[in-house]
mmCIF file with all atom_site columns, C-alpha atoms in Angstrom:
data_model
loop_
_atom_site.group_PDB
_atom_site.id
_atom_site.type_symbol
_atom_site.label_atom_id
_atom_site.label_alt_id
_atom_site.label_comp_id
_atom_site.label_asym_id
_atom_site.label_entity_id
_atom_site.label_seq_id
_atom_site.pdbx_PDB_ins_code
_atom_site.Cartn_x
_atom_site.Cartn_y
_atom_site.Cartn_z
_atom_site.occupancy
_atom_site.B_iso_or_equiv
_atom_site.pdbx_formal_charge
_atom_site.auth_seq_id
_atom_site.auth_comp_id
_atom_site.auth_asym_id
_atom_site.auth_atom_id
_atom_site.pdbx_PDB_model_num
ATOM 1  C CA . UNK A 1 1  ? 0.000   0.000   0.000  1.00 60.00 ? 1  UNK A CA 1
ATOM 2  C CA . UNK A 1 2  ? 2.933   2.343   0.450  1.00 62.00 ? 2  UNK A CA 1
ATOM 3  C CA . UNK A 1 3  ? 4.237   2.033   -3.101 1.00 70.00 ? 3  UNK A CA 1
ATOM 4  C CA . UNK A 1 4  ? 0.961   1.564   -4.986 1.00 71.00 ? 4  UNK A CA 1
ATOM 5  C CA . UNK A 1 5  ? -2.441  3.191   -4.626 1.00 70.00 ? 5  UNK A CA 1
ATOM 6  C CA . UNK A 1 6  ? -5.004  0.533   -5.592 1.00 69.00 ? 6  UNK A CA 1
ATOM 7  C CA . UNK A 1 7  ? -8.041  2.211   -3.997 1.00 69.00 ? 7  UNK A CA 1
ATOM 8  C CA . UNK A 1 8  ? -9.633  5.360   -5.423 1.00 72.00 ? 8  UNK A CA 1
ATOM 9  C CA . UNK A 1 9  ? -8.853  8.724   -3.820 1.00 70.00 ? 9  UNK A CA 1
ATOM 10 C CA . UNK A 1 10 ? -8.094  9.299   -0.170 1.00 70.00 ? 10 UNK A CA 1
ATOM 11 C CA . UNK A 1 11 ? -9.341  5.878   0.884  1.00 75.00 ? 11 UNK A CA 1
ATOM 12 C CA . UNK A 1 12 ? -5.838  4.434   0.420  1.00 74.00 ? 12 UNK A CA 1
ATOM 13 C CA . UNK A 1 13 ? -4.622  6.130   3.572  1.00 75.00 ? 13 UNK A CA 1
ATOM 14 C CA . UNK A 1 14 ? -7.722  5.384   5.621  1.00 79.00 ? 14 UNK A CA 1
ATOM 15 C CA . UNK A 1 15 ? -7.994  1.716   4.718  1.00 81.00 ? 15 UNK A CA 1
ATOM 16 C CA . UNK A 1 16 ? -4.624  0.626   3.355  1.00 79.00 ? 16 UNK A CA 1
ATOM 17 C CA . UNK A 1 17 ? -2.215  2.152   5.818  1.00 81.00 ? 17 UNK A CA 1
ATOM 18 C CA . UNK A 1 18 ? -4.297  1.158   8.836  1.00 84.00 ? 18 UNK A CA 1
ATOM 19 C CA . UNK A 1 19 ? -4.493  -2.388  7.463  1.00 83.00 ? 19 UNK A CA 1
ATOM 20 C CA . UNK A 1 20 ? -0.707  -2.485  7.305  1.00 84.00 ? 20 UNK A CA 1
ATOM 21 C CA . UNK A 1 21 ? -0.519  -0.982  10.797 1.00 86.00 ? 21 UNK A CA 1
ATOM 22 C CA . UNK A 1 22 ? -2.765  -3.611  12.339 1.00 85.00 ? 22 UNK A CA 1
ATOM 23 C CA . UNK A 1 23 ? -1.198  -6.388  10.244 1.00 87.00 ? 23 UNK A CA 1
ATOM 24 C CA . UNK A 1 24 ? 2.152   -5.634  11.852 1.00 90.00 ? 24 UNK A CA 1
ATOM 25 C CA . UNK A 1 25 ? 0.432   -5.586  15.240 1.00 89.00 ? 25 UNK A CA 1
ATOM 26 C CA . UNK A 1 26 ? -1.148  -9.003  14.639 1.00 89.00 ? 26 UNK A CA 1
ATOM 27 C CA . UNK A 1 27 ? 2.151   -10.518 13.456 1.00 94.00 ? 27 UNK A CA 1
ATOM 28 C CA . UNK A 1 28 ? 3.927   -9.119  16.517 1.00 92.00 ? 28 UNK A CA 1
ATOM 29 C CA . UNK A 1 29 ? 1.223   -10.477 18.807 1.00 90.00 ? 29 UNK A CA 1
ATOM 30 C CA . UNK A 1 30 ? 1.416   -13.940 17.295 1.00 93.00 ? 30 UNK A CA 1
ATOM 31 C CA . UNK A 1 31 ? 5.200   -14.030 17.660 1.00 94.00 ? 31 UNK A CA 1
ATOM 32 C CA . UNK A 1 32 ? 4.999   -12.756 21.247 1.00 92.00 ? 32 UNK A CA 1
ATOM 33 C CA . UNK A 1 33 ? 2.396   -15.374 22.166 1.00 90.00 ? 33 UNK A CA 1
ATOM 34 C CA . UNK A 1 34 ? 4.399   -18.154 20.513 1.00 94.00 ? 34 UNK A CA 1
ATOM 35 C CA . UNK A 1 35 ? 7.589   -17.160 22.331 1.00 93.00 ? 35 UNK A CA 1
ATOM 36 C CA . UNK A 1 36 ? 5.874   -16.468 25.669 1.00 90.00 ? 36 UNK A CA 1
ATOM 37 C CA . UNK A 1 37 ? 6.852   -12.793 25.790 1.00 90.00 ? 37 UNK A CA 1
ATOM 38 C CA . UNK A 1 38 ? 4.974   -10.014 27.571 1.00 87.00 ? 38 UNK A CA 1
ATOM 39 C CA . UNK A 1 39 ? 2.287   -8.248  25.553 1.00 87.00 ? 39 UNK A CA 1
ATOM 40 C CA . UNK A 1 40 ? 2.534   -4.847  27.243 1.00 86.00 ? 40 UNK A CA 1
ATOM 41 C CA . UNK A 1 41 ? 4.883   -3.412  24.600 1.00 87.00 ? 41 UNK A CA 1
ATOM 42 C CA . UNK A 1 42 ? 2.512   -4.457  21.832 1.00 89.00 ? 42 UNK A CA 1
ATOM 43 C CA . UNK A 1 43 ? -0.431  -3.008  23.717 1.00 89.00 ? 43 UNK A CA 1
ATOM 44 C CA . UNK A 1 44 ? 1.342   0.363   23.808 1.00 89.00 ? 44 UNK A CA 1
ATOM 45 C CA . UNK A 1 45 ? 1.752   0.114   20.029 1.00 89.00 ? 45 UNK A CA 1
ATOM 46 C CA . UNK A 1 46 ? -1.947  -0.807  19.813 1.00 90.00 ? 46 UNK A CA 1
ATOM 47 C CA . UNK A 1 47 ? -2.816  2.208   21.962 1.00 92.00 ? 47 UNK A CA 1
ATOM 48 C CA . UNK A 1 48 ? -1.267  4.601   19.461 1.00 92.00 ? 48 UNK A CA 1
ATOM 49 C CA . UNK A 1 49 ? -2.756  2.694   16.522 1.00 91.00 ? 49 UNK A CA 1
ATOM 50 C CA . UNK A 1 50 ? -6.135  3.075   18.220 1.00 92.00 ? 50 UNK A CA 1
ATOM 51 C CA . UNK A 1 51 ? -5.618  6.821   18.510 1.00 94.00 ? 51 UNK A CA 1
ATOM 52 C CA . UNK A 1 52 ? -4.959  6.968   14.768 1.00 92.00 ? 52 UNK A CA 1
ATOM 53 C CA . UNK A 1 53 ? -8.180  5.067   14.067 1.00 92.00 ? 53 UNK A CA 1
ATOM 54 C CA . UNK A 1 54 ? -10.156 7.347   16.379 1.00 95.00 ? 54 UNK A CA 1
ATOM 55 C CA . UNK A 1 55 ? -8.918  10.343  14.424 1.00 94.00 ? 55 UNK A CA 1
ATOM 56 C CA . UNK A 1 56 ? -9.702  8.727   11.067 1.00 91.00 ? 56 UNK A CA 1
ATOM 57 C CA . UNK A 1 57 ? -13.200 7.786   12.250 1.00 93.00 ? 57 UNK A CA 1
ATOM 58 C CA . UNK A 1 58 ? -13.946 11.328  13.398 1.00 94.00 ? 58 UNK A CA 1
ATOM 59 C CA . UNK A 1 59 ? -12.667 12.750  10.111 1.00 91.00 ? 59 UNK A CA 1
ATOM 60 C CA . UNK A 1 60 ? -14.828 10.319  8.104  1.00 89.00 ? 60 UNK A CA 1
ATOM 61 C CA . UNK A 1 61 ? -17.878 11.610  9.947  1.00 92.00 ? 61 UNK A CA 1
ATOM 62 C CA . UNK A 1 62 ? -16.884 15.293  9.729  1.00 93.00 ? 62 UNK A CA 1
ATOM 63 C CA . UNK A 1 63 ? -15.954 15.311  6.062  1.00 88.00 ? 63 UNK A CA 1
ATOM 64 C CA . UNK A 1 64 ? -18.649 12.902  4.827  1.00 87.00 ? 64 UNK A CA 1
ATOM 65 C CA . UNK A 1 65 ? -16.215 10.948  2.671  1.00 82.00 ? 65 UNK A CA 1
ATOM 66 C CA . UNK A 1 66 ? -18.626 8.113   1.892  1.00 82.00 ? 66 UNK A CA 1
ATOM 67 C CA . UNK A 1 67 ? -22.387 7.926   1.356  1.00 85.00 ? 67 UNK A CA 1
ATOM 68 C CA . UNK A 1 68 ? -22.577 6.058   4.694  1.00 88.00 ? 68 UNK A CA 1
ATOM 69 C CA . UNK A 1 69 ? -19.961 8.121   6.486  1.00 87.00 ? 69 UNK A CA 1
ATOM 70 C CA . UNK A 1 70 ? -21.603 7.763   9.905  1.00 93.00 ? 70 UNK A CA 1
ATOM 71 C CA . UNK A 1 71 ? -21.445 3.950   9.799  1.00 93.00 ? 71 UNK A CA 1
ATOM 72 C CA . UNK A 1 72 ? -17.880 3.922   8.524  1.00 90.00 ? 72 UNK A CA 1
ATOM 73 C CA . UNK A 1 73 ? -16.798 6.515   11.071 1.00 92.00 ? 73 UNK A CA 1
ATOM 74 C CA . UNK A 1 74 ? -18.413 4.655   13.963 1.00 95.00 ? 74 UNK A CA 1
ATOM 75 C CA . UNK A 1 75 ? -16.750 1.423   12.835 1.00 92.00 ? 75 UNK A CA 1
ATOM 76 C CA . UNK A 1 76 ? -13.333 3.097   12.813 1.00 92.00 ? 76 UNK A CA 1
ATOM 77 C CA . UNK A 1 77 ? -14.030 4.647   16.217 1.00 95.00 ? 77 UNK A CA 1
ATOM 78 C CA . UNK A 1 78 ? -15.053 1.313   17.764 1.00 95.00 ? 78 UNK A CA 1
ATOM 79 C CA . UNK A 1 79 ? -11.942 -0.444  16.471 1.00 92.00 ? 79 UNK A CA 1
ATOM 80 C CA . UNK A 1 80 ? -9.862  2.494   17.707 1.00 92.00 ? 80 UNK A CA 1
ATOM 81 C CA . UNK A 1 81 ? -11.376 2.193   21.178 1.00 94.00 ? 81 UNK A CA 1
ATOM 82 C CA . UNK A 1 82 ? -10.355 -1.457  21.218 1.00 91.00 ? 82 UNK A CA 1
ATOM 83 C CA . UNK A 1 83 ? -6.783  -0.422  20.502 1.00 89.00 ? 83 UNK A CA 1
ATOM 84 C CA . UNK A 1 84 ? -6.827  2.391   23.049 1.00 92.00 ? 84 UNK A CA 1
ATOM 85 C CA . UNK A 1 85 ? -8.150  0.141   25.819 1.00 91.00 ? 85 UNK A CA 1
ATOM 86 C CA . UNK A 1 86 ? -5.671  -2.671  25.108 1.00 87.00 ? 86 UNK A CA 1
ATOM 87 C CA . UNK A 1 87 ? -2.870  -1.080  27.144 1.00 84.00 ? 87 UNK A CA 1
ATOM 88 C CA . UNK A 1 88 ? -4.934  -0.415  30.306 1.00 85.00 ? 88 UNK A CA 1
ATOM 89 C CA . UNK A 1 89 ? -6.503  -3.868  30.088 1.00 84.00 ? 89 UNK A CA 1
ATOM 90 C CA . UNK A 1 90 ? -3.122  -5.605  30.038 1.00 82.00 ? 90 UNK A CA 1
ATOM 91 C CA . UNK A 1 91 ? -1.726  -3.276  32.693 1.00 80.00 ? 91 UNK A CA 1
ATOM 92 C CA . UNK A 1 92 ? -4.596  -4.000  35.104 1.00 80.00 ? 92 UNK A CA 1
ATOM 93 C CA . UNK A 1 93 ? -4.979  -7.697  34.223 1.00 77.00 ? 93 UNK A CA 1
ATOM 94 C CA . UNK A 1 94 ? -4.510  -8.717  37.872 1.00 75.00 ? 94 UNK A CA 1
ATOM 95 C CA . UNK A 1 95 ? -7.703  -6.806  38.761 1.00 71.00 ? 95 UNK A CA 1
ATOM 96 C CA . UNK A 1 96 ? -10.688 -9.129  39.167 1.00 66.00 ? 96 UNK A CA 1
ATOM 97 C CA . UNK A 1 97 ? -13.052 -6.580  37.681 1.00 65.00 ? 97 UNK A CA 1
ATOM 98 C CA . UNK A 1 98 ? -11.397 -6.876  34.269 1.00 54.00 ? 98 UNK A CA 1
#
């Protein structure tokens, strides 16, 4: 996605670059789980990736980039919240409430 632009217009950045971002996160998580490493470092990476998705979701809604911009924006925001809450969830994993 960095060298080619297969999707029309500004959707390359919104969909393609975030797909690469979360693909790297998933590969790192699978390696960390296979090796038995701590996941806190990856959750920090996921926190910042979630912030990026929150911003993209808000901009989709504000700019009306698609005919269903509210649905697309809310989807990006929900996925971003999952990334943002990954770091606190792993940090407080000893808490019985979580």
